[in-house]
mmCIF file of C-alpha atoms and ligand atoms in Angstrom:
data_model
loop_
_atom_site.group_PDB
_atom_site.id
_atom_site.type_symbol
_atom_site.label_atom_id
_atom_site.label_comp_id
_atom_site.label_asym_id
_atom_site.label_seq_id
_atom_site.Cartn_x
_atom_site.Cartn_y
_atom_site.Cartn_z
ATOM 1 C CA MET A 48 135.199 106.732 57.206
ATOM 2 C CA LYS A 49 137.524 104.478 59.165
ATOM 3 C CA ALA A 50 136.846 100.741 59.075
ATOM 4 C CA LEU A 51 138.675 97.632 60.191
ATOM 5 C CA GLN A 52 139.450 95.530 57.128
ATOM 6 C CA ILE A 53 140.572 91.924 56.730
ATOM 7 C CA THR A 54 143.397 91.821 54.183
ATOM 8 C CA GLY A 55 144.064 88.050 54.086
ATOM 9 C CA TYR A 56 143.604 84.792 55.977
ATOM 10 C CA GLY A 57 145.875 83.948 58.891
ATOM 11 C CA GLU A 58 147.296 85.595 62.009
ATOM 12 C CA ILE A 59 145.170 88.494 63.280
ATOM 13 C CA ALA A 60 147.964 91.072 63.662
ATOM 14 C CA LYS A 61 149.193 90.473 60.092
ATOM 15 C CA ASN A 62 145.801 90.360 58.403
ATOM 16 C CA VAL A 63 143.647 93.209 59.699
ATOM 17 C CA ASP A 64 144.131 96.940 59.846
ATOM 18 C CA ILE A 65 142.117 100.135 60.146
ATOM 19 C CA ARG A 66 141.764 101.836 56.756
ATOM 20 C CA GLU A 67 140.054 104.847 55.247
ATOM 21 C CA VAL A 68 137.147 103.572 53.076
ATOM 22 C CA GLY A 69 134.145 105.158 51.345
ATOM 23 C CA ASN A 70 131.033 105.859 53.442
ATOM 24 C CA PRO A 71 128.362 103.145 53.071
ATOM 25 C CA GLU A 72 125.445 103.851 50.756
ATOM 26 C CA ILE A 73 121.978 102.743 51.825
ATOM 27 C CA ASN A 74 119.282 101.126 49.718
ATOM 28 C CA ASP A 75 115.525 101.699 50.176
ATOM 29 C CA ASN A 76 115.280 99.091 52.948
ATOM 30 C CA GLN A 77 118.322 100.013 54.995
ATOM 31 C CA VAL A 78 119.159 102.328 57.845
ATOM 32 C CA LEU A 79 122.564 103.944 58.192
ATOM 33 C CA ILE A 80 123.851 103.478 61.731
ATOM 34 C CA GLU A 81 126.550 105.632 63.308
ATOM 35 C CA VAL A 82 128.398 102.960 65.262
ATOM 36 C CA HIS A 83 128.867 103.784 68.952
ATOM 37 C CA ALA A 84 129.901 100.298 70.058
ATOM 38 C CA ALA A 85 130.506 96.921 68.400
ATOM 39 C CA SER A 86 131.110 93.681 70.232
ATOM 40 C CA ILE A 87 133.530 90.967 69.231
ATOM 41 C CA ASN A 88 132.522 87.324 68.820
ATOM 42 C CA PRO A 89 134.659 84.233 68.154
ATOM 43 C CA ILE A 90 133.251 84.158 64.591
ATOM 44 C CA ASP A 91 135.244 87.343 63.884
ATOM 45 C CA TYR A 92 138.654 85.805 64.574
ATOM 46 C CA LYS A 93 137.554 82.489 63.008
ATOM 47 C CA ILE A 94 136.797 84.347 59.764
ATOM 48 C CA ILE A 95 140.267 85.955 59.836
ATOM 49 C CA GLU A 96 141.861 82.551 60.460
ATOM 50 C CA GLY A 97 140.036 81.200 57.383
ATOM 51 C CA ALA A 98 137.964 78.710 59.352
ATOM 52 C CA MET A 99 134.724 79.788 57.631
ATOM 53 C CA LYS A 100 136.040 79.556 54.050
ATOM 54 C CA ASN A 101 133.798 76.589 53.243
ATOM 55 C CA ILE A 102 130.702 78.605 54.075
ATOM 56 C CA GLN A 103 131.721 82.017 52.807
ATOM 57 C CA LYS A 104 134.911 82.797 50.914
ATOM 58 C CA LEU A 105 136.031 86.409 51.252
ATOM 59 C CA SER A 106 137.443 88.724 48.640
ATOM 60 C CA PHE A 107 139.941 91.079 50.226
ATOM 61 C CA PRO A 108 139.921 93.651 51.661
ATOM 62 C CA ALA A 109 136.794 92.542 53.508
ATOM 63 C CA PRO A 110 134.767 94.230 56.248
ATOM 64 C CA ILE A 111 134.404 92.575 59.664
ATOM 65 C CA GLY A 112 132.066 92.622 62.691
ATOM 66 C CA PHE A 113 128.436 91.572 63.247
ATOM 67 C CA ASP A 114 127.207 93.210 66.462
ATOM 68 C CA VAL A 115 126.419 96.899 66.691
ATOM 69 C CA ALA A 116 124.756 99.555 68.820
ATOM 70 C CA GLY A 117 124.463 103.120 67.620
ATOM 71 C CA LYS A 118 122.267 105.903 66.223
ATOM 72 C CA VAL A 119 120.250 105.982 63.017
ATOM 73 C CA ILE A 120 121.652 108.824 60.904
ATOM 74 C CA ASP A 121 119.949 108.079 57.576
ATOM 75 C CA LYS A 122 117.274 105.732 56.222
ATOM 76 C CA GLY A 123 115.953 104.373 52.939
ATOM 77 C CA ASP A 124 112.664 105.487 51.383
ATOM 78 C CA LYS A 125 110.839 102.284 52.382
ATOM 79 C CA VAL A 126 111.894 102.350 56.047
ATOM 80 C CA ASN A 127 108.975 103.433 58.220
ATOM 81 C CA ASP A 128 109.834 101.770 61.531
ATOM 82 C CA PHE A 129 112.863 103.918 62.443
ATOM 83 C CA ASN A 130 113.532 107.643 62.745
ATOM 84 C CA LEU A 131 116.751 109.619 62.617
ATOM 85 C CA GLU A 132 118.483 109.691 66.031
ATOM 86 C CA ASP A 133 116.857 106.417 67.152
ATOM 87 C CA GLU A 134 119.220 104.451 69.400
ATOM 88 C CA VAL A 135 119.322 100.926 68.015
ATOM 89 C CA TYR A 136 121.121 97.605 68.218
ATOM 90 C CA ALA A 137 121.517 94.772 65.715
ATOM 91 C CA ARG A 138 123.309 91.663 64.609
ATOM 92 C CA VAL A 139 123.785 92.407 60.937
ATOM 93 C CA PRO A 140 122.781 89.679 58.465
ATOM 94 C CA THR A 141 125.397 87.098 57.474
ATOM 95 C CA GLY A 142 127.173 88.346 54.374
ATOM 96 C CA ALA A 143 126.766 91.963 55.463
ATOM 97 C CA ALA A 144 129.506 92.145 58.120
ATOM 98 C CA GLY A 145 131.224 95.427 58.848
ATOM 99 C CA THR A 146 130.265 96.798 62.265
ATOM 100 C CA PHE A 147 133.926 97.471 63.188
ATOM 101 C CA ALA A 148 133.633 100.773 61.374
ATOM 102 C CA GLU A 149 132.367 104.302 61.989
ATOM 103 C CA MET A 150 129.126 103.607 60.062
ATOM 104 C CA ILE A 151 127.211 100.631 58.742
ATOM 105 C CA ALA A 152 124.194 100.225 56.439
ATOM 106 C CA VAL A 153 121.835 97.522 57.756
ATOM 107 C CA ASP A 154 118.520 96.117 56.492
ATOM 108 C CA HIS A 155 115.867 97.570 58.811
ATOM 109 C CA LYS A 156 114.442 94.083 59.455
ATOM 110 C CA ALA A 157 117.612 93.146 61.362
ATOM 111 C CA VAL A 158 117.500 96.271 63.552
ATOM 112 C CA CYS A 159 115.707 96.993 66.823
ATOM 113 C CA GLN A 160 115.461 99.877 69.292
ATOM 114 C CA LYS A 161 118.116 99.271 71.931
ATOM 115 C CA PRO A 162 117.068 98.360 75.488
ATOM 116 C CA THR A 163 116.445 101.748 77.080
ATOM 117 C CA ALA A 164 118.478 101.354 80.262
ATOM 118 C CA MET A 165 121.517 99.922 78.516
ATOM 119 C CA THR A 166 124.543 101.931 77.400
ATOM 120 C CA PHE A 167 125.687 101.488 73.792
ATOM 121 C CA VAL A 168 128.522 99.264 74.995
ATOM 122 C CA GLU A 169 126.119 97.034 76.924
ATOM 123 C CA ALA A 170 123.589 96.889 74.078
ATOM 124 C CA ALA A 171 126.289 95.986 71.542
ATOM 125 C CA SER A 172 127.229 92.957 73.645
ATOM 126 C CA ILE A 173 123.814 91.322 73.303
ATOM 127 C CA PRO A 174 122.577 90.668 69.710
ATOM 128 C CA LEU A 175 124.639 87.702 68.483
ATOM 129 C CA VAL A 176 124.785 85.809 71.789
ATOM 130 C CA GLY A 177 121.161 86.657 72.592
ATOM 131 C CA LEU A 178 119.763 85.593 69.209
ATOM 132 C CA THR A 179 121.877 82.417 69.218
ATOM 133 C CA THR A 180 120.586 81.398 72.609
ATOM 134 C CA VAL A 181 116.944 82.170 71.866
ATOM 135 C CA GLN A 182 117.204 80.132 68.643
ATOM 136 C CA VAL A 183 118.955 77.240 70.449
ATOM 137 C CA PHE A 184 116.344 77.014 73.195
ATOM 138 C CA GLN A 185 113.551 77.280 70.611
ATOM 139 C CA LYS A 186 115.080 74.325 68.770
ATOM 140 C CA ALA A 187 115.336 72.465 72.090
ATOM 141 C CA ASP A 188 111.772 73.461 72.996
ATOM 142 C CA LEU A 189 112.970 74.299 76.512
ATOM 143 C CA LYS A 190 110.210 74.184 79.139
ATOM 144 C CA SER A 191 109.999 75.328 82.729
ATOM 145 C CA GLY A 192 111.504 72.660 84.984
ATOM 146 C CA ASP A 193 113.838 71.239 82.302
ATOM 147 C CA LYS A 194 117.356 70.383 83.440
ATOM 148 C CA VAL A 195 119.869 72.088 81.149
ATOM 149 C CA LEU A 196 123.644 71.929 80.967
ATOM 150 C CA ILE A 197 125.166 75.095 79.509
ATOM 151 C CA HIS A 198 128.870 74.661 78.865
ATOM 152 C CA ALA A 199 131.242 77.612 79.406
ATOM 153 C CA GLY A 200 128.894 79.689 81.551
ATOM 154 C CA SER A 201 131.497 82.462 81.796
ATOM 155 C CA GLY A 202 131.716 83.023 78.026
ATOM 156 C CA GLY A 203 129.826 85.519 75.913
ATOM 157 C CA VAL A 204 127.144 82.977 75.030
ATOM 158 C CA GLY A 205 127.091 81.218 78.407
ATOM 159 C CA SER A 206 126.699 84.375 80.491
ATOM 160 C CA PHE A 207 123.572 85.307 78.506
ATOM 161 C CA ALA A 208 122.293 81.721 78.268
ATOM 162 C CA ILE A 209 122.326 81.119 82.037
ATOM 163 C CA GLN A 210 120.182 84.200 82.639
ATOM 164 C CA TYR A 211 117.836 83.372 79.761
ATOM 165 C CA ALA A 212 117.360 79.711 80.766
ATOM 166 C CA LYS A 213 116.620 80.785 84.337
ATOM 167 C CA SER A 214 114.050 83.308 83.075
ATOM 168 C CA LEU A 215 112.291 80.377 81.348
ATOM 169 C CA GLY A 216 112.257 78.365 84.595
ATOM 170 C CA ALA A 217 114.990 75.820 83.803
ATOM 171 C CA TYR A 218 117.332 74.169 86.302
ATOM 172 C CA VAL A 219 120.783 75.211 85.093
ATOM 173 C CA TYR A 220 124.087 73.386 85.368
ATOM 174 C CA THR A 221 127.146 75.119 83.988
ATOM 175 C CA THR A 222 130.902 74.633 83.683
ATOM 176 C CA THR A 223 133.675 77.179 84.162
ATOM 177 C CA SER A 224 137.111 77.479 85.769
ATOM 178 C CA THR A 225 137.903 78.266 89.421
ATOM 179 C CA LYS A 226 138.305 82.040 89.049
ATOM 180 C CA ASN A 227 134.808 82.397 87.567
ATOM 181 C CA VAL A 228 132.750 80.098 89.781
ATOM 182 C CA ASP A 229 131.320 82.756 92.134
ATOM 183 C CA TRP A 230 130.250 85.347 89.600
ATOM 184 C CA VAL A 231 128.745 82.707 87.331
ATOM 185 C CA LYS A 232 126.660 81.545 90.331
ATOM 186 C CA ASP A 233 125.540 85.166 90.725
ATOM 187 C CA LEU A 234 124.147 85.036 87.180
ATOM 188 C CA GLY A 235 121.662 82.444 88.460
ATOM 189 C CA ALA A 236 123.192 79.033 87.686
ATOM 190 C CA ASP A 237 121.885 76.369 90.102
ATOM 191 C CA GLN A 238 125.039 74.267 90.011
ATOM 192 C CA VAL A 239 128.455 75.391 88.792
ATOM 193 C CA ILE A 240 131.091 72.751 88.079
ATOM 194 C CA ASP A 241 134.704 73.921 88.196
ATOM 195 C CA TYR A 242 136.281 72.124 85.230
ATOM 196 C CA LYS A 243 139.770 72.709 86.610
ATOM 197 C CA LYS A 244 138.992 70.639 89.711
ATOM 198 C CA GLU A 245 136.033 68.416 88.897
ATOM 199 C CA ASN A 246 134.753 66.229 86.079
ATOM 200 C CA TYR A 247 131.255 67.463 85.246
ATOM 201 C CA LEU A 248 130.314 63.971 84.015
ATOM 202 C CA SER A 249 130.415 62.754 87.637
ATOM 203 C CA PHE A 250 128.000 65.425 88.868
ATOM 204 C CA ILE A 251 125.323 65.592 86.207
ATOM 205 C CA ASN A 252 122.958 62.998 84.778
ATOM 206 C CA GLU A 253 119.625 62.681 83.038
ATOM 207 C CA VAL A 254 119.540 66.255 81.737
ATOM 208 C CA ASP A 255 116.874 67.238 79.222
ATOM 209 C CA ILE A 256 119.099 69.525 77.163
ATOM 210 C CA VAL A 257 122.816 70.084 76.627
ATOM 211 C CA TYR A 258 123.732 73.456 75.141
ATOM 212 C CA ASP A 259 127.071 72.541 73.574
ATOM 213 C CA THR A 260 129.208 75.668 73.241
ATOM 214 C CA LEU A 261 132.535 73.794 73.187
ATOM 215 C CA GLY A 262 132.342 71.087 70.483
ATOM 216 C CA GLY A 263 134.895 68.259 70.084
ATOM 217 C CA GLU A 264 134.729 65.602 72.802
ATOM 218 C CA TYR A 265 132.141 67.690 74.675
ATOM 219 C CA THR A 266 129.597 66.986 71.945
ATOM 220 C CA LYS A 267 130.042 63.215 72.265
ATOM 221 C CA ASP A 268 130.158 63.285 76.066
ATOM 222 C CA ALA A 269 126.856 65.171 76.129
ATOM 223 C CA PHE A 270 125.073 61.891 75.337
ATOM 224 C CA ARG A 271 126.526 60.258 78.480
ATOM 225 C CA ILE A 272 124.585 62.613 80.757
ATOM 226 C CA LEU A 273 121.511 63.110 78.579
ATOM 227 C CA LYS A 274 118.208 61.490 79.470
ATOM 228 C CA LYS A 275 116.573 59.209 76.887
ATOM 229 C CA GLY A 276 114.840 61.364 74.296
ATOM 230 C CA GLY A 277 116.856 64.431 75.318
ATOM 231 C CA LYS A 278 118.390 67.058 73.056
ATOM 232 C CA VAL A 279 121.951 68.100 72.338
ATOM 233 C CA ILE A 280 122.011 71.433 70.599
ATOM 234 C CA SER A 281 125.449 72.487 69.469
ATOM 235 C CA ILE A 282 126.778 75.801 68.241
ATOM 236 C CA ALA A 283 130.408 74.663 68.181
ATOM 237 C CA GLY A 284 130.320 71.030 66.978
ATOM 238 C CA ASP A 285 129.791 69.591 63.511
ATOM 239 C CA PRO A 286 126.683 70.581 61.549
ATOM 240 C CA ASP A 287 123.983 67.907 61.223
ATOM 241 C CA ASN A 288 123.128 67.013 57.627
ATOM 242 C CA GLU A 289 120.009 69.180 57.329
ATOM 243 C CA THR A 290 121.760 72.268 58.707
ATOM 244 C CA ALA A 291 124.810 71.622 56.496
ATOM 245 C CA LYS A 292 122.468 71.626 53.466
ATOM 246 C CA ASP A 293 120.783 74.821 54.635
ATOM 247 C CA LEU A 294 124.211 76.422 54.994
ATOM 248 C CA GLY A 295 124.974 75.614 51.364
ATOM 249 C CA ILE A 296 127.849 73.269 52.242
ATOM 250 C CA ASN A 297 128.672 71.195 49.137
ATOM 251 C CA GLY A 298 127.956 67.465 48.797
ATOM 252 C CA LEU A 299 131.549 66.298 49.224
ATOM 253 C CA ILE A 300 132.072 68.234 52.430
ATOM 254 C CA ARG A 301 128.641 67.094 53.684
ATOM 255 C CA PHE A 302 129.751 63.503 53.068
ATOM 256 C CA LEU A 303 132.985 64.104 55.025
ATOM 257 C CA LEU A 304 130.970 65.703 57.820
ATOM 258 C CA LYS A 305 128.713 62.650 57.914
ATOM 259 C CA LEU A 306 131.751 60.391 58.396
ATOM 260 C CA LYS A 307 133.068 62.714 61.111
ATOM 261 C CA ARG A 308 129.665 62.724 62.815
ATOM 262 C CA PHE A 309 129.348 58.936 62.738
ATOM 263 C CA LYS A 310 129.833 58.481 66.497
ATOM 264 C CA ILE A 311 127.505 61.370 67.362
ATOM 265 C CA ASP A 312 124.721 60.061 65.118
ATOM 266 C CA GLN A 313 125.167 56.605 66.657
ATOM 267 C CA LEU A 314 124.996 57.978 70.222
ATOM 268 C CA ALA A 315 121.927 60.039 69.338
ATOM 269 C CA ASN A 316 120.217 56.938 67.902
ATOM 270 C CA GLU A 317 121.012 54.871 70.977
ATOM 271 C CA LYS A 318 119.429 57.507 73.234
ATOM 272 C CA LYS A 319 116.577 58.313 70.841
ATOM 273 C CA ALA A 320 117.921 61.833 71.225
ATOM 274 C CA LEU A 321 118.000 64.880 68.965
ATOM 275 C CA TYR A 322 121.355 66.203 67.777
ATOM 276 C CA LYS A 323 121.119 69.563 66.080
ATOM 277 C CA PHE A 324 123.626 72.208 65.094
ATOM 278 C CA VAL A 325 122.293 75.756 65.167
ATOM 279 C CA MET A 326 123.801 78.481 63.005
ATOM 280 C CA MET A 327 122.204 81.640 64.314
ATOM 281 C CA HIS A 328 120.552 84.177 62.027
ATOM 282 C CA ALA A 329 119.833 87.885 62.349
ATOM 283 C CA GLY A 330 116.333 89.142 63.191
ATOM 284 C CA GLY A 331 114.995 92.432 64.470
ATOM 285 C CA SER A 332 111.721 91.054 65.838
ATOM 286 C CA GLN A 333 113.532 88.434 67.938
ATOM 287 C CA LEU A 334 115.834 91.215 69.159
ATOM 288 C CA ASN A 335 112.717 93.042 70.226
ATOM 289 C CA ASP A 336 111.692 90.015 72.341
ATOM 290 C CA ILE A 337 115.178 90.075 73.875
ATOM 291 C CA LYS A 338 114.813 93.796 74.599
ATOM 292 C CA ASP A 339 111.562 93.009 76.475
ATOM 293 C CA LEU A 340 113.319 90.270 78.446
ATOM 294 C CA ILE A 341 116.157 92.605 79.354
ATOM 295 C CA GLU A 342 113.714 95.267 80.500
ATOM 296 C CA ASN A 343 111.310 92.945 82.362
ATOM 297 C CA LYS A 344 113.382 89.987 83.531
ATOM 298 C CA ASN A 345 116.520 91.791 84.638
ATOM 299 C CA ILE A 346 118.780 90.071 82.155
ATOM 300 C CA ARG A 347 121.981 92.067 82.180
ATOM 301 C CA ALA A 348 124.944 92.567 79.917
ATOM 302 C CA VAL A 349 128.168 90.960 81.121
ATOM 303 C CA ILE A 350 131.125 92.989 79.878
ATOM 304 C CA ASP A 351 134.644 91.744 80.435
ATOM 305 C CA LYS A 352 136.615 94.481 78.667
ATOM 306 C CA GLU A 353 136.092 97.568 76.565
ATOM 307 C CA PHE A 354 138.738 98.521 73.986
ATOM 308 C CA PRO A 355 138.976 101.737 71.923
ATOM 309 C CA PHE A 356 138.584 101.181 68.161
ATOM 310 C CA SER A 357 142.314 101.907 67.681
ATOM 311 C CA GLU A 358 143.054 98.737 69.721
ATOM 312 C CA ALA A 359 140.751 96.428 67.727
ATOM 313 C CA VAL A 360 143.615 94.020 66.962
ATOM 314 C CA SER A 361 144.383 93.558 70.692
ATOM 315 C CA ALA A 362 140.659 93.108 71.365
ATOM 316 C CA LEU A 363 140.401 90.360 68.725
ATOM 317 C CA GLU A 364 143.542 88.664 70.084
ATOM 318 C CA TYR A 365 142.109 88.809 73.595
ATOM 319 C CA VAL A 366 138.895 87.049 72.506
ATOM 320 C CA GLN A 367 140.924 84.523 70.488
ATOM 321 C CA LYS A 368 142.609 83.343 73.724
ATOM 322 C CA GLY A 369 139.199 81.857 74.678
ATOM 323 C CA HIS A 370 139.010 83.048 78.272
ATOM 324 C CA ALA A 371 136.861 86.168 78.110
ATOM 325 C CA LYS A 372 134.546 86.634 81.086
ATOM 326 C CA GLY A 373 131.422 87.691 79.232
ATOM 327 C CA LYS A 374 131.780 90.019 76.265
ATOM 328 C CA VAL A 375 134.512 92.173 74.782
ATOM 329 C CA VAL A 376 133.347 95.404 73.165
ATOM 330 C CA LEU A 377 134.915 98.037 70.913
ATOM 331 C CA ASN A 378 133.907 101.478 72.123
ATOM 332 C CA MET A 379 133.889 103.558 68.945
ATOM 333 C CA LYS A 380 133.301 106.954 70.604
HETATM 334 N N1 NAP B 1376 126.713 78.470 65.650
HETATM 335 C C1 NAP B 1376 126.483 79.735 65.993
HETATM 336 O O1 NAP B 1376 125.583 80.390 65.445
HETATM 337 C C2 NAP B 1376 127.315 80.357 67.085
HETATM 338 C C3 NAP B 1376 126.889 81.543 67.699
HETATM 339 C C4 NAP B 1376 127.628 82.047 68.753
HETATM 340 C C5 NAP B 1376 128.809 81.417 69.160
HETATM 341 N N2 NAP B 1376 129.201 80.288 68.519
HETATM 342 C C6 NAP B 1376 130.416 79.564 68.964
HETATM 343 O O2 NAP B 1376 130.209 79.166 70.314
HETATM 344 C C7 NAP B 1376 131.445 79.150 71.007
HETATM 345 C C8 NAP B 1376 131.322 79.945 72.297
HETATM 346 O O3 NAP B 1376 131.139 81.319 71.996
HETATM 347 P P1 NAP B 1376 131.380 82.431 73.115
HETATM 348 O O4 NAP B 1376 131.070 83.754 72.499
HETATM 349 O O5 NAP B 1376 130.715 82.080 74.375
HETATM 350 O O6 NAP B 1376 132.982 82.284 73.308
HETATM 351 P P2 NAP B 1376 133.902 82.959 74.383
HETATM 352 O O7 NAP B 1376 133.203 84.102 75.050
HETATM 353 O O8 NAP B 1376 135.212 83.255 73.738
HETATM 354 O O9 NAP B 1376 134.119 81.784 75.462
HETATM 355 C C9 NAP B 1376 135.099 81.977 76.421
HETATM 356 C C10 NAP B 1376 134.718 81.238 77.689
HETATM 357 O O10 NAP B 1376 134.829 79.827 77.490
HETATM 358 C C11 NAP B 1376 135.195 79.256 78.724
HETATM 359 N N3 NAP B 1376 135.814 77.956 78.510
HETATM 360 C C12 NAP B 1376 136.896 77.669 77.733
HETATM 361 N N4 NAP B 1376 137.168 76.335 77.811
HETATM 362 C C13 NAP B 1376 136.246 75.788 78.646
HETATM 363 C C14 NAP B 1376 135.992 74.476 79.124
HETATM 364 N N5 NAP B 1376 136.761 73.436 78.745
HETATM 365 N N6 NAP B 1376 134.951 74.262 79.962
HETATM 366 C C15 NAP B 1376 134.170 75.297 80.355
HETATM 367 N N7 NAP B 1376 134.365 76.587 79.947
HETATM 368 C C16 NAP B 1376 135.390 76.820 79.103
HETATM 369 C C17 NAP B 1376 136.180 80.250 79.301
HETATM 370 O O11 NAP B 1376 136.196 80.116 80.702
HETATM 371 P P3 NAP B 1376 137.604 79.941 81.484
HETATM 372 O O12 NAP B 1376 138.391 81.190 81.260
HETATM 373 O O13 NAP B 1376 137.152 79.741 82.872
HETATM 374 O O14 NAP B 1376 138.274 78.744 80.861
HETATM 375 C C18 NAP B 1376 135.636 81.602 78.839
HETATM 376 O O15 NAP B 1376 134.898 82.267 79.837
HETATM 377 C C19 NAP B 1376 132.483 79.665 70.012
HETATM 378 O O16 NAP B 1376 133.127 78.580 69.399
HETATM 379 C C20 NAP B 1376 131.653 80.413 68.978
HETATM 380 O O17 NAP B 1376 132.260 80.489 67.714
HETATM 381 C C21 NAP B 1376 128.500 79.743 67.492
#
């Protein structure tokens, strides 16, 4: 089969190409999925750049891609919850990347029937951003009426998170640039701050939760607008110590992270606030909850661009620019 392979760390165009590889073999607990669509996430280009080396070092050539929607074409002897021809979607478990390929073997526990009304392209756009957001708002214990700031409402994560937070009854602030303000409002955000024209810190205060999708200074600034006892949950900042341990990050790097996080930990203490980094994980049953939400709460997929598999490099470069409006998906058919 054809599969996109990472051949080294560095520039995308020089370090990935589509190659002929052997078909995947399934074990007793896996399903074999014929990939119809696979969405791109920033983690994909970050892995190519080498930014994830501390967490998982690759041996090359390495497969790439975490999100998938497609059809079950084979299954292991112990798989009873799927049948051949089932239309499914999944975020494959960390360490089992490889959805930018014609087929992928995935543990059945990470797989779920795809939302019925969605196309494969739409369904492939959901798993990673959907699971991340559900896990972030679980960690934040978001309740109806909470005031939440979701940074980058026009991104892959933000465009799902706005809809999800609204479905839970939150009051949603979000940031984006001028060209995106109107359509982000249409997703349900209560207040959209145009970061090209306005400083969000002047418009927002006393929020219960900041969903930090940007990292850097945004993580520190979150504490300026957070109410006492609030929560800053980051997916783009520095891991807190507990999460760093869970991720298997070694003691020396954890110590360096602690030094780097000094200001954040101090700000969190001053506000009696929670600072937590979430590294999302795969899960078929949580994807099933998301499927229900999509079908009953009108959460929709937000697709910026579709690329054919042959243009995977351009698709990755497009996402790397950091200005996608929703999700970018490889259409494999
Ligand atoms: N820890 C985890 O498990 C986890 C899971 C998922 C994602 N992530 C990380 O979370 C981050 C966001 O992911 P994503 O998929 O949403 O990325 P993305 O789709 O590439 O985000 C692009 C969006 O960010 C917006 N943006 C850029 N700079 C901004 C700023 N200063 N203020 C407001 N909006 C800004 C852009 O809007 P404009 O074009 O208007 O600038 C664009 O719409 C990435 O770093 C990703 O790696 C982590």
